Amino acid sequence: MGTSTDSRPAARWLAGTDRIRRGVSELPALAVVATAIAVGFAYYAGSLVGLALRPPPSFSSLLWLPNAILTATLLLTRSTRRWWIYLAAALPAHLLMLAPTGLPLSFMVAIFLTNCIEALLAAAAVRWLGAAPIRFDTLRHLGLFIAVVVLMAPFVSSFPAAAVVTWWRGDEYWPLWRNRFVSNALSQLMLVPACVVALRDALPMARRASSRRLLEGVLLTGLTLLLGVTVLGSAEGGPLGEGPGLSARFLALLLPPLLWTAVRFGPASTSFSLLSMTVLLLWGETHGRAFLAVLPRQEAALAFQTVLGVVAVPLMCLAALMQEHRRAEELVRGRLEFEKLLSRLSTAFVPLGSHEMDATFERWVARIGESFEVDRFMVLLHRGQEVEIAYSWAAPGNAPLHPARVRSDYPGEVQQILQDQLFVIAQLEAQRAEGVEPAWIDWAGRSLTVPLSARGRTTGVVSLVRRCDDLEWPEELVQRLRLVADVLAGALDRKRAEIEADQSRQELAHLLRISTLGVMTTSLAHELNQPLTAILANAQAAQRMLARTPLDLSEIRDALADTIEEDRRAGEIISHLRDMLRKGTGEHAVIDVRAIVGGVARLASSDALIRKVHLQVSLDPATPAMKGDGTQIQQVVLNLLLNALEAAAESPNGERVVVLRSARAADGQVEISVQDTGPGVPDELAERVFEPFFTTRSRGIGMGLSIARSIVTAHGGTIWVENRTGGGAFFRLHLPSHA
Amino acid sequence: MNAGKVLVVDDDASVRKSLNRLIRAAGYDVETLDGAVAYLERAVQPPPACLVLDVRMPGMSGLDLLKCVAGTPRGLPIVFISGHGDEDLRAQAIDAGAVEVLYKPLDETTLLAAIDQALTLSKANL
């Protein structure tokens, strides 16, 4: 009886941005048969209860449940074709139940037909009024339910029902009509909400309920039952001589738990409590434990029914109001929480560089998944011809998602994504039945997917997956997911733009490194010539020693050892050069700043020599490590150093000094500085020197410092120039240290 | 062979050491110094007969030293060695009276020939 069905074929994906349709699979034939059997049983059981609550002389039961069971069945069944199946399934139960009475078949069928009329009237009217699937959670919904299902359907169907009985038994028509109407209305009122909610919503509700609330529910149920039994016990011993006073006081005992239920647990639970108590009390009433013993039996029963109705309707209305109020409160709280989430999400990516964004995405995907209370949340991105799971989160207890490619599995859906359409993945189990094994969702679930679009381009989707077949994705949730998707799309777009900018910066930096090394040819040749000279001289000396007798082996050994040592030195220079010429990967690793600065100093030492500049290198052991691209940092330092050497060379010989330092800045950052004794940088140019194409020299294209600044900025650092008090420029850079 | 002492002046320790080894293996008396200033400040005993002098050195360059000592008792025949081929430098050095300007890495035969030439010149000047 649970899952409703739809005539639409299974696994059709649903499009449409403003209205979400749900694709619901056909209920398998086996499930229909099982549901039909369950309906038959329920009808039979309901009949037994109804018959048990029948005062002996009366033909009418005080609480006739079978009709309410039929009504609940139809209200829970979406496909009207199935209505007839389920109604027909109840007929054998009906006949079986009435068989011992020896009534003629035509009479039994006629009575059954009037029962069906009641259920059909109720369900059809609900559908006709657009209130399907029926709900009880607001005063309006409850009012509609009372008007249509509780009043109208029993009211109308009681005419033919009473007529059949009158015609057959010759009983008085109006009392029959009145009794049937009241007992049916009462059972619709008490059974239908409990039944519908229990079968349709109880599981998801229980799943979401906190343990405190579950405990409260258990306590309340226990208390209600205890009180019910106590009250029933108080009426024991047949008609009470003292009249209704004592029992009425006991009856009043039942009100607090009912009120508690109404205030805390909504109309459906209230109807269930009412139903339990009513069955209990009516059973007492029909089995000699009368509460209204002063009245004749039939009158007492009617009075009792009326009292119950009079109590039940306001109670359920109160419950609906409280639920509405609670829902509104939850809605406001939910909205506020979502707004908070969204505003935090909006700012989360702002201060981050592209290389830090991945971890933040992972963190936020988890937070969003938790906040939406789903089982999975994932971001799928369009990469080339594929769609890949870029980030995903699974609630505890869900297996991690394997990052399969989805385009080949879902070509049509991916096309929809790329056309900026929304779709909802419905029953995946149905697809399994069709032989389609979804590769990327390995269990039954329902997903809601919206596109990720930034600047008019759809780059992927975000997808919520709920394991439980909750049937509805509320419109509000869709809107929220859209907002989240917008923010994520913006961040992803910025990440892509930053990666692109990073790549072009790396390429430009690489070109500049090549050009810098080109400028350094002379000094590099000099630098490399020193070890080569030593190697050659040592080798030649060794050769001469070998020609001599006696052989001085220790001398020869020394010469060879020195040759090897010098070869190593030359190799180091080459390796430094290779590092500088390598295209950066952009990968950030932990860097030993002193090693980098020292290496640069060695590379430029010949340049200093040629320019007759005294190069002082001071590498403070307290210099912190940092995280970044070593080649790029090396390039920045080399650039500053070569500029300084060139500037210092403008001073008279003997006054040419460049000081290269690495240290720990006062705020704990890495400080690298280069001071020279050159002409310095005029104050008005202190910022312009970092602009692209700005140069004061004849050679060079004026990109060195501009690239240096962009590299330093991309590393989260700052670079600036000051003038030394004694003249000359003082370039300083601060970079975040790595703890 | 006792043609007089060769003094190698170069700032690079390994170059100094290796040239010392080579020239000594070729049978000359050799001594080394790490810079032009050291040459000016320190009296080498016995006095050298010729200099093998690096052009580029921190502080005072080889060429500066040549200009400084030309015409003085310290003004010996000089073989210049240089890290890179600069024709201007060569012309300047030859003009200033250098025996030869050689480029690193040094060819053994050329170097020893230049040293021989310098020592001969040194003897002639005596």
Coordinates of C-alpha atoms in Angstrom, one line a residue, chain A residues 395-582:
Chain A
A395 CA 27.0 10.6 5.2
P396 CA 28.4 8.2 7.7
G397 CA 27.5 4.6 6.8
N398 CA 27.5 5.3 3.0
A399 CA 30.3 3.7 0.9
P400 CA 32.6 6.3 -0.7
L401 CA 31.8 7.0 -4.3
H402 CA 34.2 5.7 -6.9
P403 CA 35.0 8.5 -9.3
A404 CA 33.7 6.8 -12.4
R405 CA 33.0 8.8 -15.5
V406 CA 29.4 9.3 -16.0
R407 CA 29.1 10.6 -19.5
S408 CA 29.2 7.2 -21.1
D409 CA 26.5 5.9 -18.7
Y410 CA 24.2 8.8 -18.9
P411 CA 24.6 10.5 -22.3
G412 CA 21.1 12.0 -22.4
E413 CA 21.3 13.3 -18.8
V414 CA 24.7 14.9 -19.3
Q415 CA 23.3 16.5 -22.4
Q416 CA 20.6 18.0 -20.2
I417 CA 23.1 19.2 -17.7
L418 CA 25.0 20.9 -20.4
Q419 CA 21.8 22.5 -21.7
D420 CA 21.4 24.0 -18.3
Q421 CA 18.4 21.9 -17.4
L422 CA 17.4 20.5 -14.1
F423 CA 16.7 16.9 -13.7
V424 CA 15.8 14.5 -10.9
I425 CA 17.0 11.0 -10.9
A426 CA 14.2 8.9 -9.8
Q427 CA 14.1 5.2 -8.9
L428 CA 17.4 3.8 -9.7
E429 CA 16.2 0.4 -8.7
A430 CA 13.8 0.5 -11.6
Q431 CA 16.8 1.1 -13.9
R432 CA 18.5 -1.9 -12.3
A433 CA 15.4 -3.9 -13.2
E434 CA 15.8 -2.7 -16.8
G435 CA 19.4 -3.9 -16.8
V436 CA 21.0 -0.5 -16.5
E437 CA 23.5 -0.6 -13.7
P438 CA 24.3 2.9 -12.6
A439 CA 28.0 3.1 -12.3
W440 CA 28.3 6.1 -10.0
I441 CA 25.5 5.5 -7.6
D442 CA 25.8 2.1 -6.3
W443 CA 22.6 1.9 -4.3
A444 CA 19.0 2.9 -4.6
G445 CA 18.5 6.5 -4.0
R446 CA 17.0 9.6 -5.4
S447 CA 19.1 12.4 -6.6
L448 CA 18.4 16.0 -7.2
T449 CA 20.8 17.6 -9.7
V450 CA 21.2 21.2 -10.7
P451 CA 23.7 22.7 -13.1
L452 CA 26.8 24.7 -12.1
S453 CA 26.8 27.8 -14.3
A454 CA 29.0 30.8 -14.3
R455 CA 29.3 33.5 -16.8
G456 CA 26.7 31.7 -19.1
R457 CA 28.7 28.5 -19.2
T458 CA 27.7 25.3 -17.6
T459 CA 30.7 23.5 -16.3
G460 CA 29.0 20.7 -14.3
V461 CA 26.4 19.9 -11.8
V462 CA 25.9 19.5 -8.1
S463 CA 23.8 16.5 -7.0
L464 CA 22.1 15.7 -3.8
V465 CA 21.3 12.0 -3.2
R466 CA 18.9 10.6 -0.6
R467 CA 19.0 7.0 0.0
C468 CA 15.5 6.9 1.3
D469 CA 12.7 7.1 -1.2
D470 CA 11.4 10.3 0.3
L471 CA 9.3 11.0 -2.9
E472 CA 9.5 14.8 -2.7
W473 CA 12.3 17.3 -3.2
P474 CA 10.6 20.4 -1.8
E475 CA 10.8 23.4 -4.1
E476 CA 12.5 25.3 -1.4
L477 CA 15.3 22.8 -1.3
V478 CA 15.7 23.0 -5.0
Q479 CA 16.0 26.8 -4.7
R480 CA 18.6 26.4 -2.0
L481 CA 20.6 23.9 -4.0
R482 CA 20.5 26.4 -6.9
L483 CA 21.9 29.1 -4.7
V484 CA 24.6 26.9 -3.4
A485 CA 25.4 25.8 -6.9
D486 CA 25.7 29.4 -8.0
V487 CA 28.2 30.2 -5.2
L488 CA 30.2 27.0 -6.0
A489 CA 30.1 27.7 -9.7
G490 CA 31.5 31.2 -9.0
A491 CA 34.3 29.7 -6.9
L492 CA 35.1 27.0 -9.4
D493 CA 35.1 29.6 -12.1
R494 CA 37.6 31.7 -10.2
K495 CA 39.7 28.7 -9.5
R496 CA 39.8 27.9 -13.2
A497 CA 40.7 31.5 -14.0
E498 CA 43.4 31.5 -11.4
I499 CA 44.9 28.3 -12.6
E500 CA 44.9 29.7 -16.1
A501 CA 46.5 32.9 -14.9
D502 CA 49.0 30.8 -12.9
Q503 CA 49.8 28.8 -16.0
S504 CA 50.4 31.9 -18.1
R505 CA 52.5 33.4 -15.3
Q506 CA 54.5 30.3 -15.2
E507 CA 55.1 30.3 -18.9
L508 CA 56.1 34.0 -18.8
A509 CA 58.3 33.4 -15.8
H510 CA 59.9 30.5 -17.7
L511 CA 60.6 32.7 -20.7
L512 CA 62.1 35.3 -18.5
R513 CA 64.3 32.8 -16.8
I514 CA 65.6 31.7 -20.2
S515 CA 66.2 35.3 -21.1
T516 CA 67.9 36.0 -17.7
L517 CA 70.2 33.1 -18.2
G518 CA 70.9 34.3 -21.7
V519 CA 72.1 37.6 -20.2
M520 CA 74.2 35.7 -17.7
T521 CA 76.1 33.7 -20.4
T522 CA 79.4 35.5 -19.7
S523 CA 79.3 35.0 -16.0
L524 CA 78.0 31.5 -16.3
A525 CA 80.8 30.6 -18.7
H526 CA 83.3 32.1 -16.2
E527 CA 81.7 30.1 -13.3
L528 CA 81.8 26.9 -15.3
N529 CA 85.4 27.6 -16.5
Q530 CA 86.9 27.5 -13.0
P531 CA 86.2 23.8 -12.3
L532 CA 86.9 22.9 -15.9
T533 CA 90.3 24.6 -15.6
A534 CA 91.1 22.8 -12.4
I535 CA 89.9 19.4 -13.9
L536 CA 92.1 19.8 -17.0
A537 CA 95.1 21.0 -15.0
N538 CA 94.8 18.2 -12.5
A539 CA 94.4 15.6 -15.2
Q540 CA 97.4 16.9 -17.1
A541 CA 99.5 17.0 -13.9
A542 CA 98.6 13.4 -13.2
Q543 CA 99.6 12.4 -16.7
R544 CA 103.0 14.0 -16.1
M545 CA 103.4 12.3 -12.8
L546 CA 102.6 8.9 -14.3
A547 CA 105.5 9.5 -16.8
R548 CA 107.9 10.0 -13.9
T549 CA 109.8 7.4 -12.0
P550 CA 109.5 6.6 -9.3
L551 CA 105.8 7.0 -9.2
D552 CA 104.5 9.3 -6.5
L553 CA 101.2 7.5 -6.0
S554 CA 99.8 9.7 -3.2
E555 CA 100.4 12.8 -5.4
I556 CA 98.5 11.1 -8.3
R557 CA 95.7 10.0 -5.9
D558 CA 95.3 13.6 -4.7
A559 CA 95.2 15.0 -8.3
L560 CA 92.5 12.5 -9.2
A561 CA 90.5 13.2 -6.0
D562 CA 90.6 16.9 -6.8
T563 CA 89.5 16.2 -10.4
I564 CA 86.5 14.3 -9.1
E565 CA 85.7 17.1 -6.7
E566 CA 85.9 19.7 -9.4
D567 CA 83.7 17.7 -11.7
R568 CA 81.1 17.6 -9.0
R569 CA 81.3 21.3 -8.6
A570 CA 80.8 21.8 -12.4
G571 CA 77.9 19.3 -12.2
E572 CA 76.2 21.4 -9.5
I573 CA 76.4 24.5 -11.6
I574 CA 74.8 22.6 -14.5
S575 CA 72.1 21.3 -12.2
H576 CA 71.3 24.8 -11.0
L577 CA 71.0 25.9 -14.6
R578 CA 68.8 23.0 -15.4
D579 CA 66.5 23.9 -12.4
M580 CA 66.3 27.4 -13.7
L581 CA 65.5 26.3 -17.2
R582 CA 62.9 23.8 -16.2

